[in-house]
mmCIF file of C-alpha atoms in Angstrom:
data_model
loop_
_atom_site.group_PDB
_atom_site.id
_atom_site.type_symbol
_atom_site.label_atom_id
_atom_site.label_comp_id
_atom_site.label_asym_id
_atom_site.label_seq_id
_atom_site.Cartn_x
_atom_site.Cartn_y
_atom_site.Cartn_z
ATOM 1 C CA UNK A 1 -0.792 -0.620 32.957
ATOM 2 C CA UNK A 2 -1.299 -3.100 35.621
ATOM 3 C CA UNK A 3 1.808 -2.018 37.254
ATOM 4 C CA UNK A 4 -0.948 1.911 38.123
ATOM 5 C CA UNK A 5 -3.607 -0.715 39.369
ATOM 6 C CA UNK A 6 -1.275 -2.468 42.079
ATOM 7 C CA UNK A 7 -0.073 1.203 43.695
ATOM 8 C CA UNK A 8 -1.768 3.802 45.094
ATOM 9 C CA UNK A 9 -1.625 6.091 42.149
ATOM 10 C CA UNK A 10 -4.274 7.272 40.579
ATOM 11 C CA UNK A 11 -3.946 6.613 36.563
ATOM 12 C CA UNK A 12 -3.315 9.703 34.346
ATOM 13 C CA UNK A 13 -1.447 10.126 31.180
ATOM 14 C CA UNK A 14 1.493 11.350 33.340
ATOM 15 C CA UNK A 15 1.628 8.461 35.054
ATOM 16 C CA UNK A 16 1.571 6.575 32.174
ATOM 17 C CA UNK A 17 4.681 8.144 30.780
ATOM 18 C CA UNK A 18 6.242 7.777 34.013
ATOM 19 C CA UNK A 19 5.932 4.013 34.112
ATOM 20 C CA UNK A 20 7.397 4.168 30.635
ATOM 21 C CA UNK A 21 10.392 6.053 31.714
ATOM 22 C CA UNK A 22 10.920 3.738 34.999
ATOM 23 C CA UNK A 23 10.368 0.863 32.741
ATOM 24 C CA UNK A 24 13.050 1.825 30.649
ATOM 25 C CA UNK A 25 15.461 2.851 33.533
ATOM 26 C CA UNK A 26 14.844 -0.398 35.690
ATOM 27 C CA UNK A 27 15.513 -2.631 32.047
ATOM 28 C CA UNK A 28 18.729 -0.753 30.847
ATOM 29 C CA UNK A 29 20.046 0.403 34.351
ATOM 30 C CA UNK A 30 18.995 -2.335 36.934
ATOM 31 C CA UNK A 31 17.423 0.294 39.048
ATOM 32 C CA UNK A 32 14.678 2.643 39.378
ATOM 33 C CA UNK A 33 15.306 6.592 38.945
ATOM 34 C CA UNK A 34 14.258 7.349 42.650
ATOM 35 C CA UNK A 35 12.447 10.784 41.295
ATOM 36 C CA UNK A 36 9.835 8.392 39.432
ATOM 37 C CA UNK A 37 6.899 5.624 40.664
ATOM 38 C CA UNK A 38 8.997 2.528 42.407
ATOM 39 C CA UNK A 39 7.644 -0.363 40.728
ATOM 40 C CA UNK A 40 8.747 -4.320 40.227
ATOM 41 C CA UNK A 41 10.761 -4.478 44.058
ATOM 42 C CA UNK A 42 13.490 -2.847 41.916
ATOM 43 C CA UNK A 43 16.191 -1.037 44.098
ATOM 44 C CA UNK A 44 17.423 2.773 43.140
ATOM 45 C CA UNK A 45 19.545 3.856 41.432
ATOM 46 C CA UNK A 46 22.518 5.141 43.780
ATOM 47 C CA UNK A 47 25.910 4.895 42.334
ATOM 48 C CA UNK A 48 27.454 7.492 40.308
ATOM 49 C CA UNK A 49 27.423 4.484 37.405
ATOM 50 C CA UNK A 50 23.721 4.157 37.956
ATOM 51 C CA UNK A 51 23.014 7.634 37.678
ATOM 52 C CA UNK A 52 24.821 7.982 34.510
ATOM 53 C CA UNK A 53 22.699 5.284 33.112
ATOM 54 C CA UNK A 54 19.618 6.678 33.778
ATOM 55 C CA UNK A 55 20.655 9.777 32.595
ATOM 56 C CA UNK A 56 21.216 8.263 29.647
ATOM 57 C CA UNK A 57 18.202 6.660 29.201
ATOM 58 C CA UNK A 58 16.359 9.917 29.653
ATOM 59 C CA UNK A 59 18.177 11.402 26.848
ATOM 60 C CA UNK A 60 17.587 8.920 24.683
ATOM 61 C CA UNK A 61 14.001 8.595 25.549
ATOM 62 C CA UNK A 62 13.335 12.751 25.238
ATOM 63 C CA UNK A 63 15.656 12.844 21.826
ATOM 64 C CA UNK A 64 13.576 9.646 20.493
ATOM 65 C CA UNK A 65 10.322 11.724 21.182
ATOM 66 C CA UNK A 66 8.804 9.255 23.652
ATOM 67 C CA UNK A 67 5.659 10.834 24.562
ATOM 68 C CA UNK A 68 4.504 10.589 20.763
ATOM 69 C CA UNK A 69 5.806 7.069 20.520
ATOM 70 C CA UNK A 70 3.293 6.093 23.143
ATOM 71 C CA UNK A 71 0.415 8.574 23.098
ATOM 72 C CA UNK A 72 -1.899 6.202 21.797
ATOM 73 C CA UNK A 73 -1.353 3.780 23.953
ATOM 74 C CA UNK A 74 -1.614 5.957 26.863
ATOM 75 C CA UNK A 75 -4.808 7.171 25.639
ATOM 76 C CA UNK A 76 -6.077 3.646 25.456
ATOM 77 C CA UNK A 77 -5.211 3.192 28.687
ATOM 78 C CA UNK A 78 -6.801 6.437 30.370
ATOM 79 C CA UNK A 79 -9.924 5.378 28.895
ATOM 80 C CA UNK A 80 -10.101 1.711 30.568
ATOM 81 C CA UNK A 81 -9.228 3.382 33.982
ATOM 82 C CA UNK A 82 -11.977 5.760 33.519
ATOM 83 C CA UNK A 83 -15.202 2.804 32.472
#
């Protein structure tokens, strides 16, 4: 992801499903889930209706399997950061 090239992490298939998961939060929730990478400005999420979202978004990402859903593409990805 170009989101891993503009911080100061270092890319890694963890980090890859981390963006995914912050992705997610920041699109459903409006915010970011302040235990992940802060990415696109977006503010955290602080409210008690905030944190239910992304709750809910990490349920529905872990019951849906994520990791599998996107191992290829994470793959992919680990191999452009390494050439």
């Amino acid at each position: 992801f170009r989101l891993t090239i503009k911080s100061n992490y270092s890319y890694t298939q963890d980090t890859c499903y981390a963006i995914y998961i912050q992705l997610n939060v920041i699109k459903k929730c409006g915010c970011y889930f302040t235990t992940l990478l802060n990415i696109n400005n977006s503010l955290p999420c602080i409210s008690s209706n905030q944190s239910a979202c992304y709750l809910s978004v990490l349920k529905d990402l872990f019951q849906q399997d994520y990791k599998k859903k996107i191992l290829n593409l994470c793959r992919k990805l680990i191999f452009f950061f390494i050439l």
